[in-house]
Amino acid sequence: MSTPRAFVAGLVHETNSFSPIPTNLQSFAAETVHGAGAPYRPVAIDTMGYGQFATLCQAQGIEVRAGLYALAAPSAPLQARDHAAFRAEILDDLRRALPVDRVFLFMHGAQIAQGCDDVEGDLVEAVRAVVGPQVPIALELDLHGNLTARMIENATFVVACLEYPHTDYPERTQHVYTLLDRAARGEIRPLTLAWRIPLLGIFRTTEGPMQAFVETLRRAQAEPGMLTISAFHGFPLGDTVHTSASLIVTAERDHAADAQAIGERLSGAFIDAALRAPRPGSVDEAFDEALACDRWPVVMADSGDNPGGGCAGDSTWLLQELLQRRVERAAFGMLWDPVAVDFAHRAGAGAQLRLRIGGKVSEMSGPPLDVDAEVMCVRSDVRQARFGQGEPMDPIGRSAWLRVQGVDVVLASERTQVWEPRCFTEHGIDLSASRLVVVKSSTHFVNGFKGVAGHVVFCDSPGSLCLDPRRIPYRQLRRPIYPLDTGFMPMATPLGQFDPRRADS
Ligand SMILES: [Zn+2]
């Protein structure tokens, strides 16, 4: 082929099998770009790795043909007919784009559709069937993906971000760009090995044993012959037979023995770090810790109701706790309640209202609270910076700041996690004067609240993102798995190997 030509597509959804929020085409509407297999053109929304990869290619004179990009906030499994429509659109786009000498797919790794528990593996297999065995394909994923043999057998490279919060996507996309370019030029002959690591958990990489493990992984990736290494934490709320942590090593083919040794060593280090990683406290433990701390503001994660993990974002458990404990100078956000937001907007700033807030979507939301509220501020234009970095591009919809019994409560009409302080400060709330700020997020807020939070507390609150696997009603999960099965210690087992003969054929 004369001019190199890339095909790029993205379908991104982290699926929570236990989420009360249904998922269909409409869930993706705000972040959908129909590429139609035509030359890539930048768009106004943040398309993450999809847009970055295309831009990197164009800067190097590589022609880019654009496939569908569609992202939805985490929620329940996608309806079967909508999954079929997305899949068909991407494959049609690809056929229009042919011939291509490289393919980049930006996905999550934990997407489930009705009738398909491995959306990524299914798509990359179909893409492989279209492009044939020679064209390198890269699949860039979230480290919360549940890795499958089908992904590895069909993609040349499967690469996850390494950090949680996911602050390293730009770095990883650049890394994937380089790998794909070298493979397309025939400079490297990759071989992939992977291990399933039967454990469940949510692990921050900003501190402690998991931070040290990521440093170890980065050093191993720089060793001779290694091309790329990723550690998948897995997504515990996706109920599939693939759900677990995993480790994947891609190396030059003549370094297979080194890759095997490095993979086994890293799998052991990953297990060791996961077993020693801190786990979030109960509601009582979290509040006791937060109220005993004098480094204000203490920022507390309402992990169990994180919209970023498929939750409704309207649970009232921790707001009730704030009100019952009569915590003064507290802030709470964002409660997803379009109806209450509408009432606040109609009433306007300064109004006093008797209002029912939160607790509407499912039994995991807790009871609605009937409160006397003062409307402090209403807005329709507040946006947040995703992962707490870059320009604020993610809208929170219509929003309102209510004061309820001395607590500053932010309500929003869009269901979204708290990435950073703007959802409070844009309304005029001074967080430096707050004692305790409760945010609906698990970990991603940590980056955005750097320099704001005096101390951070993680609370395993009730909800559909419960972090204690013993309280999750699994049906598909493969057992035994840590920490669900008492007395079981996780050991890495081979997950699969890319068939080297195919690339030789
Ligand atoms: Zn993630």
Tab-separated table of C-alpha atoms in Angstrom, residues 28-313:
chain	number	residue	atom	x	y	z
A	28	PHE	CA	-25.131	7.300	23.781
A	29	ALA	CA	-26.806	10.195	21.933
A	30	ALA	CA	-24.864	13.082	23.481
A	31	GLU	CA	-21.504	11.470	22.656
A	32	THR	CA	-22.011	9.847	19.284
A	33	VAL	CA	-20.102	10.684	16.095
A	34	HIS	CA	-21.032	8.919	12.847
A	35	GLY	CA	-17.755	8.611	10.946
A	36	ALA	CA	-19.281	6.719	7.984
A	37	GLY	CA	-15.817	5.505	6.944
A	38	ALA	CA	-15.054	8.996	5.586
A	39	PRO	CA	-11.847	10.992	6.244
A	40	TYR	CA	-11.590	11.920	9.945
A	41	ARG	CA	-12.575	15.416	11.015
A	42	PRO	CA	-12.303	16.733	14.599
A	43	VAL	CA	-15.569	17.273	16.505
A	44	ALA	CA	-16.561	19.492	19.419
A	45	ILE	CA	-16.988	16.718	22.011
A	46	ASP	CA	-14.174	15.023	23.926
A	47	THR	CA	-13.689	11.707	22.087
A	48	MET	CA	-10.714	10.724	24.281
A	49	GLY	CA	-8.321	8.174	22.693
A	50	TYR	CA	-10.335	8.046	19.449
A	51	GLY	CA	-9.710	11.694	18.626
A	52	GLN	CA	-6.172	11.697	19.980
A	53	PHE	CA	-5.153	8.678	17.911
A	54	ALA	CA	-6.601	10.214	14.733
A	55	THR	CA	-4.823	13.517	15.394
A	56	LEU	CA	-1.494	11.740	15.999
A	57	CYS	CA	-1.882	9.877	12.692
A	58	GLN	CA	-2.736	13.000	10.715
A	59	ALA	CA	0.269	14.828	12.143
A	60	GLN	CA	2.451	12.083	10.641
A	61	GLY	CA	0.750	12.105	7.240
A	62	ILE	CA	-1.241	8.927	7.907
A	63	GLU	CA	-4.675	9.058	6.331
A	64	VAL	CA	-7.459	8.390	8.857
A	65	ARG	CA	-10.856	6.923	8.052
A	66	ALA	CA	-13.391	7.442	10.831
A	67	GLY	CA	-15.810	4.844	12.102
A	68	LEU	CA	-18.523	5.324	14.693
A	69	TYR	CA	-17.585	6.785	18.073
A	70	ALA	CA	-20.233	6.307	20.781
A	71	LEU	CA	-19.873	6.603	24.553
A	72	ALA	CA	-22.479	6.273	27.278
A	73	ALA	CA	-22.199	6.721	31.017
A	74	PRO	CA	-22.081	3.403	32.882
A	75	SER	CA	-25.437	1.646	33.315
A	76	ALA	CA	-27.162	-1.718	32.731
A	77	PRO	CA	-26.507	-4.053	29.735
A	78	LEU	CA	-27.264	-2.542	26.307
A	79	GLN	CA	-30.416	-3.670	24.518
A	80	ALA	CA	-29.672	-6.388	21.946
A	81	ARG	CA	-31.049	-4.537	18.904
A	82	ASP	CA	-29.039	-1.418	19.727
A	83	HIS	CA	-25.873	-3.466	20.161
A	84	ALA	CA	-26.511	-5.040	16.750
A	85	ALA	CA	-26.974	-1.577	15.223
A	86	PHE	CA	-23.678	-0.230	16.632
A	87	ARG	CA	-21.808	-3.365	15.568
A	88	ALA	CA	-23.181	-3.245	12.030
A	89	GLU	CA	-22.420	0.468	11.694
A	90	ILE	CA	-18.770	0.037	12.697
A	91	LEU	CA	-18.295	-2.905	10.324
A	92	ASP	CA	-19.964	-0.986	7.458
A	93	ASP	CA	-17.714	1.999	8.203
A	94	LEU	CA	-14.683	-0.279	8.106
A	95	ARG	CA	-15.657	-1.845	4.759
A	96	ARG	CA	-16.043	1.653	3.269
A	97	ALA	CA	-12.619	2.606	4.621
A	98	LEU	CA	-10.727	-0.327	3.078
A	99	PRO	CA	-7.916	-0.828	2.359
A	100	VAL	CA	-6.404	0.069	5.734
A	101	ASP	CA	-3.025	-0.936	7.158
A	102	ARG	CA	-3.892	-0.420	10.848
A	103	VAL	CA	-7.026	-0.392	13.053
A	104	PHE	CA	-7.517	1.408	16.374
A	105	LEU	CA	-10.524	0.548	18.555
A	106	PHE	CA	-11.199	2.607	21.681
A	107	MET	CA	-13.480	0.688	24.056
A	108	HIS	CA	-13.930	-0.028	27.757
A	109	GLY	CA	-13.357	-3.750	28.245
A	110	ALA	CA	-16.351	-4.366	30.522
A	111	GLN	CA	-19.204	-3.817	28.086
A	112	ILE	CA	-22.137	-6.223	28.164
A	113	ALA	CA	-25.122	-6.261	25.815
A	114	GLN	CA	-28.181	-8.461	26.123
A	115	GLY	CA	-27.050	-11.781	24.632
A	116	CYS	CA	-23.361	-10.766	24.478
A	117	ASP	CA	-21.193	-10.689	27.591
A	118	ASP	CA	-18.012	-9.674	25.718
A	119	VAL	CA	-18.872	-6.785	23.389
A	120	GLU	CA	-15.204	-5.896	22.861
A	121	GLY	CA	-14.116	-9.468	22.009
A	122	ASP	CA	-17.080	-9.874	19.688
A	123	LEU	CA	-16.322	-6.629	17.823
A	124	VAL	CA	-12.586	-7.147	17.471
A	125	GLU	CA	-13.234	-10.684	16.153
A	126	ALA	CA	-15.614	-9.264	13.522
A	127	VAL	CA	-13.101	-6.529	12.617
A	128	ARG	CA	-10.371	-9.154	12.261
A	129	ALA	CA	-12.576	-11.128	9.900
A	130	VAL	CA	-12.934	-8.025	7.681
A	131	VAL	CA	-9.291	-6.899	7.592
A	132	GLY	CA	-7.678	-10.345	7.516
A	133	PRO	CA	-4.754	-11.714	9.519
A	134	GLN	CA	-2.012	-9.254	8.486
A	135	VAL	CA	-3.404	-5.870	9.541
A	136	PRO	CA	-2.413	-4.878	13.088
A	137	ILE	CA	-5.359	-4.057	15.350
A	138	ALA	CA	-5.041	-2.234	18.668
A	139	LEU	CA	-7.738	-2.342	21.330
A	140	GLU	CA	-7.299	0.403	23.951
A	141	LEU	CA	-9.285	-0.227	27.131
A	142	ASP	CA	-9.986	0.971	30.654
A	143	LEU	CA	-8.114	-0.933	33.363
A	144	HIS	CA	-11.559	-1.867	34.720
A	145	GLY	CA	-12.027	-4.128	31.698
A	146	ASN	CA	-12.607	-7.842	32.158
A	147	LEU	CA	-10.055	-9.269	29.706
A	148	THR	CA	-11.100	-12.237	27.524
A	149	ALA	CA	-9.228	-14.729	25.336
A	150	ARG	CA	-11.364	-13.561	22.396
A	151	MET	CA	-9.942	-10.038	22.672
A	152	ILE	CA	-6.363	-11.304	22.756
A	153	GLU	CA	-6.801	-13.800	19.920
A	154	ASN	CA	-8.073	-11.118	17.573
A	155	ALA	CA	-6.285	-7.900	18.546
A	156	THR	CA	-2.558	-7.451	17.960
A	157	PHE	CA	-2.337	-5.188	20.993
A	158	VAL	CA	-4.661	-4.957	23.979
A	159	VAL	CA	-3.590	-1.991	26.095
A	160	ALA	CA	-5.211	-0.558	29.221
A	161	CYS	CA	-4.558	2.660	31.079
A	162	LEU	CA	-2.348	1.995	34.103
A	163	GLU	CA	-3.632	4.551	36.588
A	164	TYR	CA	-6.839	4.798	38.627
A	165	PRO	CA	-7.895	7.673	38.516
A	166	HIS	CA	-7.338	7.234	34.751
A	167	THR	CA	-5.019	10.213	34.308
A	168	ASP	CA	-2.713	8.446	31.836
A	169	TYR	CA	-5.030	7.944	28.844
A	170	PRO	CA	-3.120	10.532	26.751
A	171	GLU	CA	0.162	8.748	27.502
A	172	ARG	CA	-1.288	5.301	26.732
A	173	THR	CA	-2.888	6.431	23.457
A	174	GLN	CA	0.466	7.838	22.351
A	175	HIS	CA	2.021	4.490	23.340
A	176	VAL	CA	-0.583	2.563	21.299
A	177	TYR	CA	-0.064	4.875	18.329
A	178	THR	CA	3.659	4.048	18.340
A	179	LEU	CA	3.079	0.295	18.692
A	180	LEU	CA	0.575	0.224	15.822
A	181	ASP	CA	2.825	2.318	13.616
A	182	ARG	CA	5.797	0.045	14.205
A	183	ALA	CA	3.670	-3.050	13.581
A	184	ALA	CA	2.202	-1.566	10.390
A	185	ARG	CA	5.738	-0.899	9.139
A	186	GLY	CA	6.752	-4.474	9.932
A	187	GLU	CA	9.371	-3.342	12.466
A	188	ILE	CA	8.052	-5.566	15.269
A	189	ARG	CA	6.603	-9.086	15.460
A	190	PRO	CA	4.434	-9.156	18.583
A	191	LEU	CA	3.524	-12.131	20.748
A	192	THR	CA	1.011	-11.833	23.582
A	193	LEU	CA	0.658	-13.790	26.814
A	194	ALA	CA	-2.031	-13.209	29.422
A	195	TRP	CA	-3.070	-14.462	32.840
A	196	ARG	CA	-6.395	-14.494	34.618
A	197	ILE	CA	-6.020	-13.381	38.221
A	198	PRO	CA	-9.073	-14.568	40.178
A	199	LEU	CA	-9.685	-11.613	42.457
A	200	LEU	CA	-12.161	-8.746	42.713
A	201	GLY	CA	-11.590	-5.261	44.029
A	202	ILE	CA	-11.323	-1.547	43.277
A	203	PHE	CA	-7.748	-0.329	43.647
A	204	ARG	CA	-6.442	3.235	43.579
A	205	THR	CA	-2.978	3.596	42.080
A	206	THR	CA	-2.274	6.939	43.746
A	207	GLU	CA	-0.922	5.471	46.971
A	208	GLY	CA	0.332	2.422	48.792
A	209	PRO	CA	1.076	-1.030	47.362
A	210	MET	CA	-0.794	-0.488	44.074
A	211	GLN	CA	1.156	2.693	43.323
A	212	ALA	CA	4.401	0.760	43.842
A	213	PHE	CA	3.106	-2.072	41.638
A	214	VAL	CA	2.412	0.313	38.732
A	215	GLU	CA	5.981	1.603	39.004
A	216	THR	CA	7.236	-2.001	38.862
A	217	LEU	CA	5.055	-2.647	35.804
A	218	ARG	CA	6.391	0.444	34.005
A	219	ARG	CA	9.973	-0.686	34.622
A	220	ALA	CA	9.187	-4.185	33.309
A	221	GLN	CA	7.604	-2.701	30.187
A	222	ALA	CA	10.890	-0.918	29.468
A	223	GLU	CA	12.926	-4.166	29.597
A	224	PRO	CA	14.493	-5.440	26.336
A	225	GLY	CA	12.028	-7.079	23.982
A	226	MET	CA	8.926	-5.977	25.890
A	227	LEU	CA	6.391	-3.948	23.872
A	228	THR	CA	3.461	-3.288	26.188
A	229	ILE	CA	2.164	-4.539	29.537
A	230	SER	CA	-1.196	-3.868	31.187
A	231	ALA	CA	-2.760	-4.903	34.485
A	232	PHE	CA	-6.545	-5.077	34.378
A	233	HIS	CA	-8.213	-4.587	37.744
A	234	GLY	CA	-11.471	-5.887	36.223
A	235	PHE	CA	-14.956	-4.527	36.860
A	236	PRO	CA	-16.543	-6.402	39.781
A	237	LEU	CA	-20.079	-5.181	38.972
A	238	GLY	CA	-20.084	-6.826	35.548
A	239	ASP	CA	-21.512	-10.276	36.187
A	240	THR	CA	-19.831	-12.499	33.548
A	241	VAL	CA	-17.641	-15.602	33.463
A	242	HIS	CA	-14.742	-13.328	32.435
A	243	THR	CA	-15.042	-10.999	35.412
A	244	SER	CA	-11.731	-10.823	37.258
A	245	ALA	CA	-8.392	-9.090	37.313
A	246	SER	CA	-5.833	-10.056	34.660
A	247	LEU	CA	-2.385	-9.265	33.328
A	248	ILE	CA	-1.268	-9.059	29.702
A	249	VAL	CA	2.247	-8.903	28.258
A	250	THR	CA	3.039	-8.283	24.588
A	251	ALA	CA	6.657	-8.750	23.553
A	252	GLU	CA	8.824	-9.266	20.493
A	253	ARG	CA	8.351	-12.854	19.431
A	254	ASP	CA	11.977	-13.810	20.074
A	255	HIS	CA	11.537	-12.717	23.711
A	256	ALA	CA	8.730	-15.166	24.505
A	257	ALA	CA	10.592	-16.737	27.418
A	258	ASP	CA	11.305	-13.312	28.926
A	259	ALA	CA	7.657	-12.346	28.486
A	260	GLN	CA	6.593	-15.509	30.296
A	261	ALA	CA	8.957	-14.844	33.205
A	262	ILE	CA	8.044	-11.160	33.469
A	263	GLY	CA	4.327	-11.932	33.269
A	264	GLU	CA	4.531	-14.515	36.055
A	265	ARG	CA	6.583	-12.188	38.231
A	266	LEU	CA	4.210	-9.259	37.679
A	267	SER	CA	1.124	-11.420	38.271
A	268	GLY	CA	2.543	-12.347	41.668
A	269	ALA	CA	3.336	-8.709	42.461
A	270	PHE	CA	-0.183	-7.659	41.354
A	271	ILE	CA	-1.819	-10.239	43.648
A	272	ASP	CA	0.416	-9.188	46.516
A	273	ALA	CA	-0.462	-5.487	46.037
A	274	ALA	CA	-4.199	-6.217	45.676
A	275	LEU	CA	-4.273	-8.219	48.901
A	276	ARG	CA	-2.535	-5.404	50.780
A	277	ALA	CA	-4.491	-2.503	49.202
A	278	PRO	CA	-6.737	-0.558	51.580
A	279	ARG	CA	-10.481	-1.198	51.262
A	280	PRO	CA	-13.055	1.565	51.931
A	281	GLY	CA	-14.764	1.788	55.296
A	282	SER	CA	-18.428	1.407	56.249
A	283	VAL	CA	-20.658	4.478	56.603
A	284	ASP	CA	-20.015	4.663	60.351
A	285	GLU	CA	-16.271	4.153	59.979
A	286	ALA	CA	-16.048	6.765	57.215
A	287	PHE	CA	-18.010	9.413	59.156
A	288	ASP	CA	-16.101	8.771	62.366
A	289	GLU	CA	-12.822	9.190	60.481
A	290	ALA	CA	-14.006	12.310	58.636
A	291	LEU	CA	-15.387	14.090	61.712
A	292	ALA	CA	-12.287	13.332	63.780
A	293	CYS	CA	-10.050	14.955	61.165
A	294	ASP	CA	-9.148	18.645	61.483
A	295	ARG	CA	-7.644	19.036	58.002
A	296	TRP	CA	-10.655	20.680	56.356
A	297	PRO	CA	-12.300	20.152	54.018
A	298	VAL	CA	-12.432	16.395	54.313
A	299	VAL	CA	-13.714	15.000	51.012
A	300	MET	CA	-15.677	11.740	51.283
A	301	ALA	CA	-16.429	9.376	48.389
A	302	ASP	CA	-20.016	8.108	48.231
A	303	SER	CA	-18.664	5.072	46.337
A	304	GLY	CA	-21.783	2.925	46.422
A	305	ASP	CA	-23.797	5.466	44.419
A	306	ASN	CA	-21.207	6.608	41.878
A	307	PRO	CA	-22.934	7.400	38.554
A	308	GLY	CA	-19.521	6.743	36.988
A	309	GLY	CA	-20.005	3.079	37.864
A	310	GLY	CA	-23.596	2.774	36.656
A	311	CYS	CA	-25.418	4.028	39.747
A	312	ALA	CA	-28.459	6.279	39.822
A	313	GLY	CA	-26.698	9.049	41.723
